[in-house]
GROMACS .gro file of C-alpha atoms in nm:
model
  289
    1UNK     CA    1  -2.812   0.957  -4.120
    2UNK     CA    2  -2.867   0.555  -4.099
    3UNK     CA    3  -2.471   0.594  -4.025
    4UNK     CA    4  -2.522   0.807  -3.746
    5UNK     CA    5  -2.776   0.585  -3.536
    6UNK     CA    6  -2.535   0.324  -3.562
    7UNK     CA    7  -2.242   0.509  -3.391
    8UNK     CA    8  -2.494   0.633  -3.119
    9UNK     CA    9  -2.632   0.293  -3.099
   10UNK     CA   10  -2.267   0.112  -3.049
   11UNK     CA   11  -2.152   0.441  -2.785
   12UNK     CA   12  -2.488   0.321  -2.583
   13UNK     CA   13  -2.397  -0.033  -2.571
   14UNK     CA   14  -2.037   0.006  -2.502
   15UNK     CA   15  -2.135   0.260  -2.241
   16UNK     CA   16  -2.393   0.027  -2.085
   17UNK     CA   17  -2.142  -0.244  -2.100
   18UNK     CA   18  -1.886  -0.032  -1.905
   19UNK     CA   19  -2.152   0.080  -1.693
   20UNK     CA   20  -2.270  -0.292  -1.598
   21UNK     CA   21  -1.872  -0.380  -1.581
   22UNK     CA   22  -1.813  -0.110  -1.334
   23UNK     CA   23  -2.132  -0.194  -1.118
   24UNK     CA   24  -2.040  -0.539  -1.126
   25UNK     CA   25  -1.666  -0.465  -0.996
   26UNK     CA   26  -1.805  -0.243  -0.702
   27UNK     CA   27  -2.062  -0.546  -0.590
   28UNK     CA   28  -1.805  -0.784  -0.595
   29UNK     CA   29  -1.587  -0.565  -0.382
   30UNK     CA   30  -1.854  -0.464  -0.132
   31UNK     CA   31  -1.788  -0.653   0.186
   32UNK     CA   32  -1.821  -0.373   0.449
   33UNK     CA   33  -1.832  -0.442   0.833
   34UNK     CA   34  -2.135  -0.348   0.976
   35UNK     CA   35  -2.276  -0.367   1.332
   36UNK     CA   36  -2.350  -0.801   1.345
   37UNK     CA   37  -2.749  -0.850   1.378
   38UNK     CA   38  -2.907  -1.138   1.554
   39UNK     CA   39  -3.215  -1.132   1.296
   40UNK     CA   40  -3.038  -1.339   1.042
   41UNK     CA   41  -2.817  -1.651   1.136
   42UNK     CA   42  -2.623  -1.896   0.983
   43UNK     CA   43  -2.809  -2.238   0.954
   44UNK     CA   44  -2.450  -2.404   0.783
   45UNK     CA   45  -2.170  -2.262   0.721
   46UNK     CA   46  -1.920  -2.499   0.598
   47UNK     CA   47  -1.580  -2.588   0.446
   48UNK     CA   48  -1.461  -2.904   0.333
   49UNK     CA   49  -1.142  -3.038   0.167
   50UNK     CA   50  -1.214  -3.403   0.030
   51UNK     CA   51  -0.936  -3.649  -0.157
   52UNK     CA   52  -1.064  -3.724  -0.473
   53UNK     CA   53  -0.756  -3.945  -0.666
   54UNK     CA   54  -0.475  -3.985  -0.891
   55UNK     CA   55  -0.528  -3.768  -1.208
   56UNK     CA   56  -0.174  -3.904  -1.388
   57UNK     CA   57   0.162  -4.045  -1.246
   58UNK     CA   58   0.259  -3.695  -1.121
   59UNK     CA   59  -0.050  -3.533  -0.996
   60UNK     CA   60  -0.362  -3.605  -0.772
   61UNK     CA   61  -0.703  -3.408  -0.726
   62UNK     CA   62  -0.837  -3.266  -0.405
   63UNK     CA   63  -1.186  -3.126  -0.430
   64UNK     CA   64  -1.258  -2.819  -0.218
   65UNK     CA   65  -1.658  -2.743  -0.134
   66UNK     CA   66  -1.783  -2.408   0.064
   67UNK     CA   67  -2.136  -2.432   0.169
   68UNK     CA   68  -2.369  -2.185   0.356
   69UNK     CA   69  -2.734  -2.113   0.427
   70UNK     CA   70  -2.874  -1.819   0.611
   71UNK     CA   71  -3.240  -1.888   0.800
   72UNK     CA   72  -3.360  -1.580   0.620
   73UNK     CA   73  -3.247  -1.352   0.298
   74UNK     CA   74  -3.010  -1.204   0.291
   75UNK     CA   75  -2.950  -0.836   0.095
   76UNK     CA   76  -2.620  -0.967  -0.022
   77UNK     CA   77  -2.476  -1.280   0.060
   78UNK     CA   78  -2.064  -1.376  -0.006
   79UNK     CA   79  -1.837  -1.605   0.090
   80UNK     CA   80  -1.468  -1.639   0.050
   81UNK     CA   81  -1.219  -1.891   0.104
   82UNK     CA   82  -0.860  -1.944   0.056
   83UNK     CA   83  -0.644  -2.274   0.043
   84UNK     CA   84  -0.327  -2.280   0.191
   85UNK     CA   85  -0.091  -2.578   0.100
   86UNK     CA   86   0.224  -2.633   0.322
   87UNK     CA   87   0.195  -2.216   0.441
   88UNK     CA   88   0.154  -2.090   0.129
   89UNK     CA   89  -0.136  -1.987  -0.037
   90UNK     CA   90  -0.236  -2.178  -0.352
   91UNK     CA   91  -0.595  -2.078  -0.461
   92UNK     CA   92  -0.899  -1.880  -0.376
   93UNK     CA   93  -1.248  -1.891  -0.410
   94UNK     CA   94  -1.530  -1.617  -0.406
   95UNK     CA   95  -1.913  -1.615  -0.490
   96UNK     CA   96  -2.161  -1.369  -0.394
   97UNK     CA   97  -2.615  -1.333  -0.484
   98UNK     CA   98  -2.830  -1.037  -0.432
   99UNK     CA   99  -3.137  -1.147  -0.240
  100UNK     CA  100  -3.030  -1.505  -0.112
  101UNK     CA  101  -2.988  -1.740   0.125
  102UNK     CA  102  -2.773  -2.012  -0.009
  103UNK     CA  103  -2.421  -2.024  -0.150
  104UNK     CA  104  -2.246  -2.306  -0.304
  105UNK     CA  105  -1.912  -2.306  -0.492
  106UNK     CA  106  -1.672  -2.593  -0.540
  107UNK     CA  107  -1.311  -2.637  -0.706
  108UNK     CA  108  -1.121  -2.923  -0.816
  109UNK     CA  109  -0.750  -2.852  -0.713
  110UNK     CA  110  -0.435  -3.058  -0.867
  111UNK     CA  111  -0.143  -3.093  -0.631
  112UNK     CA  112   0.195  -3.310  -0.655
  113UNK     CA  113   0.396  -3.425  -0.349
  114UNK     CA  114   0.312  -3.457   0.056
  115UNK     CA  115   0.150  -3.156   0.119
  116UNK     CA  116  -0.123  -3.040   0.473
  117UNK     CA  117  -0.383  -2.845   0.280
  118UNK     CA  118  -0.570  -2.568   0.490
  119UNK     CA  119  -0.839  -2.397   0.374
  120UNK     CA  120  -1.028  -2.081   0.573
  121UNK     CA  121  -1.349  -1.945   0.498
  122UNK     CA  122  -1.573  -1.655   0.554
  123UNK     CA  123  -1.955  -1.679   0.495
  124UNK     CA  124  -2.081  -1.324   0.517
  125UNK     CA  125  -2.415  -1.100   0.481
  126UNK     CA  126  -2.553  -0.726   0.455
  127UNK     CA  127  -2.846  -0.756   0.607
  128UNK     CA  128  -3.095  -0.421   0.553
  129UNK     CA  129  -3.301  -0.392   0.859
  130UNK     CA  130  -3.475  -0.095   0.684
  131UNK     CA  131  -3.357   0.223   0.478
  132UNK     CA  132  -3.142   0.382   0.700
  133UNK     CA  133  -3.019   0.053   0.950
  134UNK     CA  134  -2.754  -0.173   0.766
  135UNK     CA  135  -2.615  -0.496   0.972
  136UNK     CA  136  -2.405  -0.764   0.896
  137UNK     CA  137  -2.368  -1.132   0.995
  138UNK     CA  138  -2.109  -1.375   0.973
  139UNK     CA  139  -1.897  -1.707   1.043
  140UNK     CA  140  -1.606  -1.831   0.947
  141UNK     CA  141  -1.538  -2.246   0.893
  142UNK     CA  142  -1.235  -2.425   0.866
  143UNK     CA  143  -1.092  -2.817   0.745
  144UNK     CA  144  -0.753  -2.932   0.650
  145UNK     CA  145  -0.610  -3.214   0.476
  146UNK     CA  146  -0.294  -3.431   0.463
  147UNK     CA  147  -0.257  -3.589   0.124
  148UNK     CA  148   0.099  -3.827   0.148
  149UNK     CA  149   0.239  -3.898  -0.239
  150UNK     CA  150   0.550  -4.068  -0.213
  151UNK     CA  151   0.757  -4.303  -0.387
  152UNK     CA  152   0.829  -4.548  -0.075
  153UNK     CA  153   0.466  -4.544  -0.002
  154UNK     CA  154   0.093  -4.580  -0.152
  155UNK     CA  155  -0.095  -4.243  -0.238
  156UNK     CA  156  -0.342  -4.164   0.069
  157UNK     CA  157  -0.518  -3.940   0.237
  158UNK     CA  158  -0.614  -3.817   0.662
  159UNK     CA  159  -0.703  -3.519   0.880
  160UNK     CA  160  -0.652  -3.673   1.206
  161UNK     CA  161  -0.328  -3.950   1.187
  162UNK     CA  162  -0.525  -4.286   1.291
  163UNK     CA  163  -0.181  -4.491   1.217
  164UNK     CA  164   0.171  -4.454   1.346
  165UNK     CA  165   0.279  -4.379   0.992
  166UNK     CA  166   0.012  -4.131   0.933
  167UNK     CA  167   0.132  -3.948   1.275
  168UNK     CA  168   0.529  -3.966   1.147
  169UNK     CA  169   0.388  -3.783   0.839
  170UNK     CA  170   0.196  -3.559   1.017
  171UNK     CA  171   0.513  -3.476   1.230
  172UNK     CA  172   0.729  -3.420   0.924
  173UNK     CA  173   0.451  -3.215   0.743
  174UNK     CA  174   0.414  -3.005   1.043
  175UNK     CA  175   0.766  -2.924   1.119
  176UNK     CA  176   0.836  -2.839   0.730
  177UNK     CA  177   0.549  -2.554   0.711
  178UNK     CA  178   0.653  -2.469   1.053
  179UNK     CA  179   1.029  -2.410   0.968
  180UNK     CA  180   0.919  -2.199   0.650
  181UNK     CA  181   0.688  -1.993   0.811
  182UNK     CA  182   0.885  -1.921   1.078
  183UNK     CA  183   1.167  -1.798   0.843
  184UNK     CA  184   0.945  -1.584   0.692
  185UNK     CA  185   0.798  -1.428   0.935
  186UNK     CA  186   1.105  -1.361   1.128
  187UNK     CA  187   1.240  -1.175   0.829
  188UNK     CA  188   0.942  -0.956   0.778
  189UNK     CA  189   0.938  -0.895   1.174
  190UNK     CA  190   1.305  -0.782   1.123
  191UNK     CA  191   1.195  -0.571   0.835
  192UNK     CA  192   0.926  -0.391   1.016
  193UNK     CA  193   1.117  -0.381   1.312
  194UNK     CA  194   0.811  -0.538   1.513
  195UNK     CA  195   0.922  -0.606   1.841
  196UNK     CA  196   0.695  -0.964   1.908
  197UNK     CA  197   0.692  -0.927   2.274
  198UNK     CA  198   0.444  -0.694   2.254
  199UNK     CA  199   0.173  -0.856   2.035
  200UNK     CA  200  -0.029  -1.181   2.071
  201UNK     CA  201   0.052  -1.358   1.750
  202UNK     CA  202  -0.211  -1.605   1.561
  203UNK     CA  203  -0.136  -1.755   1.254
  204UNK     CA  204  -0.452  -1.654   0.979
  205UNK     CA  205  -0.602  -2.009   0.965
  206UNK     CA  206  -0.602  -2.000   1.338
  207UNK     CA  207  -0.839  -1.723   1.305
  208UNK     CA  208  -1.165  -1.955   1.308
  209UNK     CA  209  -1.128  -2.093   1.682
  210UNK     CA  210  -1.199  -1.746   1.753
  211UNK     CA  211  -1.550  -1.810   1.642
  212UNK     CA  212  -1.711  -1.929   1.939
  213UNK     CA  213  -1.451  -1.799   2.164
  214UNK     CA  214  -1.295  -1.431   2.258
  215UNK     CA  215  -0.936  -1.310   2.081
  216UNK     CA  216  -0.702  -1.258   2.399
  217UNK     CA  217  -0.800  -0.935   2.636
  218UNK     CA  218  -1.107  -0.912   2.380
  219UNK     CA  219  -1.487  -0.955   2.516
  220UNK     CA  220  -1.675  -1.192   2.222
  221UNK     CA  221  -1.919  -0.936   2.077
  222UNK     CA  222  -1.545  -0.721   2.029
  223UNK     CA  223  -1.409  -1.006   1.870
  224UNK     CA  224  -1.657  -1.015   1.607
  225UNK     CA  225  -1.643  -0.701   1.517
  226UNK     CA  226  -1.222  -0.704   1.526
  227UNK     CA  227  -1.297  -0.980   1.296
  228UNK     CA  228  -1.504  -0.836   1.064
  229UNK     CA  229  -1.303  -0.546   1.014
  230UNK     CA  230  -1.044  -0.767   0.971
  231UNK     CA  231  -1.193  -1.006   0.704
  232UNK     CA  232  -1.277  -0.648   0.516
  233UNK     CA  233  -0.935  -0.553   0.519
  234UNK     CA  234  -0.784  -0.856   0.377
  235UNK     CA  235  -1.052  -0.863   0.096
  236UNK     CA  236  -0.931  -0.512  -0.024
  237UNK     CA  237  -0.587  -0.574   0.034
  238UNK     CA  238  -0.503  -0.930   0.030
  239UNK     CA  239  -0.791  -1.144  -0.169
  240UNK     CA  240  -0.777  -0.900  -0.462
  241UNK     CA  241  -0.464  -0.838  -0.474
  242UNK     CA  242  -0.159  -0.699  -0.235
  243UNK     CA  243  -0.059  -0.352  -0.320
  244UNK     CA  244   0.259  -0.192  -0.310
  245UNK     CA  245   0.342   0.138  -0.242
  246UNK     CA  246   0.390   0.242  -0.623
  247UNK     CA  247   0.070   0.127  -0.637
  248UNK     CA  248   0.101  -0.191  -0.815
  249UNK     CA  249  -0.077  -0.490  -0.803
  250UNK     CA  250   0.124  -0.839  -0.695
  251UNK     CA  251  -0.057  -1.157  -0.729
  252UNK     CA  252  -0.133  -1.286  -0.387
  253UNK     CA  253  -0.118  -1.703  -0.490
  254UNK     CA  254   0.226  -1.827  -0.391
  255UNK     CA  255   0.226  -1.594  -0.073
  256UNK     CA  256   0.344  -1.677   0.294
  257UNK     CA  257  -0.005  -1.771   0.533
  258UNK     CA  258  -0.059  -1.446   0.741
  259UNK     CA  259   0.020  -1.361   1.021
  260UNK     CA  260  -0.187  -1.178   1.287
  261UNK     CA  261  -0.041  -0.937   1.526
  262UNK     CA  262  -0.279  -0.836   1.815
  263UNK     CA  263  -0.138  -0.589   2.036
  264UNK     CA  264  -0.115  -0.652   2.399
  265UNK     CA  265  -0.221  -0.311   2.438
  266UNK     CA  266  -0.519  -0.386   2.243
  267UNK     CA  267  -0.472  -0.069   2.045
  268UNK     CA  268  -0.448  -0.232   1.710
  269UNK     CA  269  -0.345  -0.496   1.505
  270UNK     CA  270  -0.094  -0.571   1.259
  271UNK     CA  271  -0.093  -0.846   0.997
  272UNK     CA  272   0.224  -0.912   0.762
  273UNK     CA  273   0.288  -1.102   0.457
  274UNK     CA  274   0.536  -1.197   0.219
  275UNK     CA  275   0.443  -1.250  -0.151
  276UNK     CA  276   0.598  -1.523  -0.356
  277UNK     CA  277   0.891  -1.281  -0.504
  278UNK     CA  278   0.962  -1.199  -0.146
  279UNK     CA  279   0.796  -0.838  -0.127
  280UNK     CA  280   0.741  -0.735   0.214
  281UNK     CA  281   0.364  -0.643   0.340
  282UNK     CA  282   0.249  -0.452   0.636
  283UNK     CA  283  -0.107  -0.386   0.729
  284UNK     CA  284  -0.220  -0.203   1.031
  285UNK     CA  285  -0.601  -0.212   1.206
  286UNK     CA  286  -0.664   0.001   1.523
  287UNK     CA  287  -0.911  -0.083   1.738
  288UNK     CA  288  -1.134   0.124   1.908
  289UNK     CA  289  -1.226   0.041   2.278
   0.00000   0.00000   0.00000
């Protein structure tokens, strides 16, 4: 008998367990676009990419901080952000709170060589108006960094070149990502067969001028919500993971930056990706006018 309780005692807690496992993986995976409210706002919204120092002879540290406070609660609050170094993504980071109004995460990232760092973040809330009216509210925030580690020069830091040197790196950073992203995406357009004169193009980093300012043929209150949508679909399908048609899972660190297709047509949107091994990604939005 005593043997009995046990078992039904251990299948309670390993079905709680799965239970609070399963609820836990739904909440984190719950940013949905809905209708933005003006009844909650963002009083900061924030991200930051600071030089920190040498950690050893090959190696420095950059710390990355996203900050934001709503002026009331929020249902649930989340923020992402991803870091990009050189075009590629490197890192991402995600926190989200029931009930709240601030968010704070921070990460300590290691890099080696000259590298322009550019991080993008979304700072996002459900916001429950009542039982049956569910809104949403959001901002994106941006910074970049140029960290220069090389052998014919000291180890330093910018955003904006104040120097001639600085510029010359900036120049030579610049046209490196530039080169490889353009080489990328000019295979996957060839892929998809995606003929560019028909699409505004904007490169995902990009993405936050549009904050304060209308996407092309696009009033501003339609921006935001292309936004949102978007920022939902790249969550699902980029954040956690990108997902091949098998239905496997690739990694999405080591990736090519996004890039955003928005149709002249204003029909839809396209955004494609290459992950690190070279897979091809298409993802398609319509928008509806």
């Amino acid at each position: 008998m005593k043997k009995k309780w046990m078992v039904l005692i251990l299948l309670a807690l390993c079905t709680s367990m799965f239970l609070y496992f399963f609820k836990g993986q739904n909440a984190r995976e719950s940013i949905i676009f809905f209708p933005i409210t003006d009844t909650v706002s963002f009083t900061k919204a924030s991200t930051l990419l600071q030089f920190v120092g040498k950690k050893d002879d090959d190696e420095y540290i950059i710390e990355w901080d996203v900050t934001s406070i709503t002026d009331k609660q929020a249902f649930l609050r989340q923020d992402l952000s991803l870091l990009f170094s050189d075009g590629k993504l490197v890192k991402t980071l995600s926190e989200w709170e029931d009930q709240s109004q601030k968010l704070a995460q921070f990460n300590k990232v290691s890099g080696e060589d000259s590298s322009h760092y550019e991080a993008i973040s979304l700072h996002y809330g459900e916001v429950h108006l009542n039982e049956d009216e569910i809104r949403s509210v959001q901002k994106m925030s941006t910074d970049h960094l140029y960290v220069i580690d090389s052998e014919f020069t000291k180890l330093f830091s910018f955003k904006t070149p104040q120097t001639e040197e600085e510029q010359e790196w900036k120049d030579i950073l610049d046209k490196v990502a530039e080169q490889h992203l353009e080489f990328s995406w000019n295979e996957l357009l060839q892929h998809f067969k995606i003929d560019i004169n028909q699409y505004n193009p904007i490169p995902f980093v990009e993405l936050a001028h549009y904050q304060t300012r209308p996407l092309p043929g696009f009033s501003e209150e339609k921006t935001q919500e292309i936004i949102g949508s978007l920022w939902e679909g790249l969550y699902k399908n980029y954040f956690l993971g990108l997902k091949t048609k098998e239905g496997k899972i690739i990694e999405p660190i080591g990736s090519t930056m996004p890039l955003l297709l928005f149709a002249k047509d204003r029909s839809h949107l396209i955004i494609i990706i290459q992950s690190e091994d070279g897979t091809p990604f298409k993802f398609i939005q319509n928008i509806n006018n």
